[in-house]
C-alpha positions as a printed NumPy array, in Angstrom:
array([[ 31.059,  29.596,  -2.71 ],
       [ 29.83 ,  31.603,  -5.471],
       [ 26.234,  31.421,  -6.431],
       [ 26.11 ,  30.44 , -10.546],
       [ 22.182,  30.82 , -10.791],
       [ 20.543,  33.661,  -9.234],
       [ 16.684,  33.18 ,  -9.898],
       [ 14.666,  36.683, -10.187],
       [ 12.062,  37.541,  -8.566],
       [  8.856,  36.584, -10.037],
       [ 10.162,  32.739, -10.208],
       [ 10.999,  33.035,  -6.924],
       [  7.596,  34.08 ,  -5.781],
       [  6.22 ,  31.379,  -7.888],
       [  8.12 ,  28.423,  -6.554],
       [  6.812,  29.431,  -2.79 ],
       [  3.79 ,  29.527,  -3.966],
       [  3.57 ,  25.945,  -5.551],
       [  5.988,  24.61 ,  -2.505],
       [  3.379,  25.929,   0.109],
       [  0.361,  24.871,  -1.371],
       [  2.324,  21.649,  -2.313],
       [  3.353,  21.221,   1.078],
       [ -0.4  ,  21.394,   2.293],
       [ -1.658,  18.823,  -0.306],
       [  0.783,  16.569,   1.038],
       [  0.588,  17.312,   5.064],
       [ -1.516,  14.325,   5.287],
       [ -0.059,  11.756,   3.354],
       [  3.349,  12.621,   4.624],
       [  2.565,  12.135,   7.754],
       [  1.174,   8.767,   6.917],
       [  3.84 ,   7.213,   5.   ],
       [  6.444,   8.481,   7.679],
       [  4.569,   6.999,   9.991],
       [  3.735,   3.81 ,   8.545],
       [  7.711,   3.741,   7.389],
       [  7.978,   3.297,  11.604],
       [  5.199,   1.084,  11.561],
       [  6.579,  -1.365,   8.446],
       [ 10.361,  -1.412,  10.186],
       [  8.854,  -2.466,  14.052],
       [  5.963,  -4.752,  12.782],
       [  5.695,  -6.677,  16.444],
       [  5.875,  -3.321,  18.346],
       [  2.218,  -2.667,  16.795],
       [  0.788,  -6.179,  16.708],
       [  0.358,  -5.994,  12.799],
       [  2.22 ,  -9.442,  12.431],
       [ -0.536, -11.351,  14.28 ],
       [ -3.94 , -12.276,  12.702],
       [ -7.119, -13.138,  14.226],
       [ -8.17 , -16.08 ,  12.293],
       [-12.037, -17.087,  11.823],
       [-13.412, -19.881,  10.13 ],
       [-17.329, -20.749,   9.395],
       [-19.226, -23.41 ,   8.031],
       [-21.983, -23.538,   5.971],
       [-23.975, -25.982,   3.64 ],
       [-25.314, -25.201,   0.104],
       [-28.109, -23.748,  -0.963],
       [-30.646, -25.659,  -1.68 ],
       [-30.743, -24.959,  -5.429],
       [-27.39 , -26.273,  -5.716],
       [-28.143, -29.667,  -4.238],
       [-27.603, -32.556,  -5.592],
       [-23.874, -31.401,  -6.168],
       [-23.09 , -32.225, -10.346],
       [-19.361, -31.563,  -9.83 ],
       [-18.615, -32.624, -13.487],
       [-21.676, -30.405, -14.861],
       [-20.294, -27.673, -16.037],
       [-23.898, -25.455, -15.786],
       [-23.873, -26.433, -12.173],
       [-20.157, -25.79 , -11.336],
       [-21.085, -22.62 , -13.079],
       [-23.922, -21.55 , -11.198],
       [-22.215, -22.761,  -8.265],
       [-19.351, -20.343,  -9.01 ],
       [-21.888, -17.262,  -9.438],
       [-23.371, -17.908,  -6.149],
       [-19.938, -18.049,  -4.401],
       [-19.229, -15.021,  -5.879],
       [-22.379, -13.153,  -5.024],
       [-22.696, -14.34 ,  -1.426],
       [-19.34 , -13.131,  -1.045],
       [-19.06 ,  -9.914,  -2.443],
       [-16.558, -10.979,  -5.64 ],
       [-16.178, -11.208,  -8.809],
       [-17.074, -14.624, -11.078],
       [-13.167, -13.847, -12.28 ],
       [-11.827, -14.649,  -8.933],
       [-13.232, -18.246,  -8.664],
       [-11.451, -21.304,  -9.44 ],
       [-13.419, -24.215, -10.369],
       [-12.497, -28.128, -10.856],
       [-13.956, -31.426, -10.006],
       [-13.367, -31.399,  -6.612],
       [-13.767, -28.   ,  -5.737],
       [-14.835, -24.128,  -5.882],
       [-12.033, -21.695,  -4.674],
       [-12.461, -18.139,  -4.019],
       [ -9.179, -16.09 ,  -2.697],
       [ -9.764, -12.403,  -1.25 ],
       [ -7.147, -10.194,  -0.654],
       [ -7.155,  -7.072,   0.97 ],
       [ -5.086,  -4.54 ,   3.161],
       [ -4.329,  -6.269,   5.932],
       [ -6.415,  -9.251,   5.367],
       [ -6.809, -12.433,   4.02 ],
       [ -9.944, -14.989,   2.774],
       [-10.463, -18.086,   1.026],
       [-13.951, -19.713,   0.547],
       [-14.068, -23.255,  -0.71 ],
       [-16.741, -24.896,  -1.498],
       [-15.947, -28.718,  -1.173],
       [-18.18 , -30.47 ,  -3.832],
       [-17.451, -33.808,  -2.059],
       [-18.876, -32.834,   1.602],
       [-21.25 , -30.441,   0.107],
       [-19.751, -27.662,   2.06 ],
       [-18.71 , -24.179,   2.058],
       [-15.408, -23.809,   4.314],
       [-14.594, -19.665,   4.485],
       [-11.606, -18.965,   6.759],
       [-10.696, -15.263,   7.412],
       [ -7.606, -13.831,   8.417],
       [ -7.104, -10.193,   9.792],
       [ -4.245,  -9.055,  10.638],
       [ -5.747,  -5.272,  12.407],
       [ -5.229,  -1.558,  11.568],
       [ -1.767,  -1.503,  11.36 ],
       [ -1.41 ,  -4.428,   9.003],
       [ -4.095,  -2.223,   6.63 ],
       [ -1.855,   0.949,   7.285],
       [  1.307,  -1.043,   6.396],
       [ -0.032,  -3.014,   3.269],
       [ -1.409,   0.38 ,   1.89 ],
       [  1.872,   2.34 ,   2.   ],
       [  2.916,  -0.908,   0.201],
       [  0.426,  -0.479,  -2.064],
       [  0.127,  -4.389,  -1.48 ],
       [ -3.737,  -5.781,  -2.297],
       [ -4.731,  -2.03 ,  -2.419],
       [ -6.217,  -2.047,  -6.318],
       [ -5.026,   0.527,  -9.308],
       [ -6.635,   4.184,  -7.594],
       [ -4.793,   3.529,  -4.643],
       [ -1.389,   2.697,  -6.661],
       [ -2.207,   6.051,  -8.789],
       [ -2.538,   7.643,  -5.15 ],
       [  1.217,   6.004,  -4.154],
       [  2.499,   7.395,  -7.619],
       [  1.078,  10.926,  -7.004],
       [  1.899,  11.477,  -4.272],
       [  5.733,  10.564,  -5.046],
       [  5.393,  13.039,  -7.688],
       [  4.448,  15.581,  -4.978],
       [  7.241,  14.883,  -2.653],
       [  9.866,  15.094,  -5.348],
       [  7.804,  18.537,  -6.308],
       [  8.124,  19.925,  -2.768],
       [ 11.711,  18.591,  -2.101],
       [ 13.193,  20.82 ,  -5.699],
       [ 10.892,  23.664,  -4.93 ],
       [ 12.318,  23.941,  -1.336],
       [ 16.201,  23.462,  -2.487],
       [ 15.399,  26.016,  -5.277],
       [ 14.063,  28.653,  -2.783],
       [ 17.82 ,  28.616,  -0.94 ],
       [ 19.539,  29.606,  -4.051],
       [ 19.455,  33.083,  -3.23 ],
       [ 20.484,  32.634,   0.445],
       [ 24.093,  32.137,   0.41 ],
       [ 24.783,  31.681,   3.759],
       [ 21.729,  29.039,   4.442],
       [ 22.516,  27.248,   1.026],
       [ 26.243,  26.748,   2.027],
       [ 25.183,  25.381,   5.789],
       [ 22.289,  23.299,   4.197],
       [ 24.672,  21.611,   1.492],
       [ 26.593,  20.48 ,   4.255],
       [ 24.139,  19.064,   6.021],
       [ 22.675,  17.299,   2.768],
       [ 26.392,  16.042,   2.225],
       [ 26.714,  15.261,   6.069],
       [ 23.488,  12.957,   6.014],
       [ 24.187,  11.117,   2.966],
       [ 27.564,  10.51 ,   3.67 ],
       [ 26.72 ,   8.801,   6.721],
       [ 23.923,   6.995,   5.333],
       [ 26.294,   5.334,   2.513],
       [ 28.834,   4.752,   5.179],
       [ 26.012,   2.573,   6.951],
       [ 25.219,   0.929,   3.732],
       [ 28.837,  -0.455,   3.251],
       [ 29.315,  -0.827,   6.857],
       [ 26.478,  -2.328,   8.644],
       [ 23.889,  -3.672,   5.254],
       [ 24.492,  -7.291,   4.349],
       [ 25.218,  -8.168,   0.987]])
């Protein structure tokens, strides 16, 4: 096989240099989405698919008694102080008649308050589903907010940055370059041979 690009030196030199420090940046995070690719496939092996499930009950405060459900000042107040006492935003609660709803999601985790206008009750019921769960639901980005998706998105970036910079550093290795190509070819072929073999469609 005849090499059709020889890169000089001085590009060379460059491209280790951004595939090492690259490589660094990344140690970390490539460790954790390899490991949480394990952890997403074999959910039961790590208990992430089983929650621990709380639920408490609590009445109003008293500056919310008598309950107005169809005042609109006092389903609003009621809404701020459902928000407050639980650490969200005024945006997140749903308010009617009959009730005050406030959903929470998280990494690995799960919580609705509802404030029953009726019973003149607050109902909160908490799900958490452990570690792993978070672990999984992050390399998900599920529930995670926009930093963390910017996070998911760089560090793609990275690992499409380290993967060129280390095929461009075997251009000038002919023997490596020919071995490695057939491994690259070797892997994918079997990989599209278990796609059309054992995936169902």
């Amino acid at each position: 096989m005849s090499i059709l690009f020889r890169p000089g030196k001085r590009l060379l030199s460059i491209t280790r240099t951004l595939h090492i420090y690259v490589s660094m940046a990344l140690l970390l995070l490539m460790l954790f989405f390899a490991f949480t690719g394990i952890t997403l496939n074999h959910p039961d092996w790590f208990g992430a698919s089983k929650a621990l499930r709380e639920e408490t009950e609590q009445p109003l405060p008293d500056f919310l008694l008598p309950v107005e459900a169809d005042s609109a000042d006092w389903q609003e107040a009621a809404a701020h102080w459902l928000a407050s006492e639980w650490q969200a935003s005024r945006q997140q609660v749903e308010v009617s008649e009959d009730e005050l709803l406030l959903v929470q999601k998280g990494p690995g985790r799960y919580r609705s308050v509802l404030l029953d206008t009726e019973a003149a009750v607050v109902v909160a019921e908490c799900l958490d589903y452990g570690l792993m769960a978070v672990l999984n639901d992050l390399h998900k980005g599920r529930n995670s907010g926009a930093v963390w998706s910017w996070v998911i998105d760089l560090s793609a970036v990275l690992m499409l940055l380290f993967s060129l910079t280390g095929a461009f550093l075997l251009l000038p290795q002919k023997r490596r370059l020919k071995r490695s190509l057939g491994y690259m070819t070797l892997v994918s072929s079997v990989c599209i041979a278990i796609y059309w073999l054992f995936i169902p469609t």
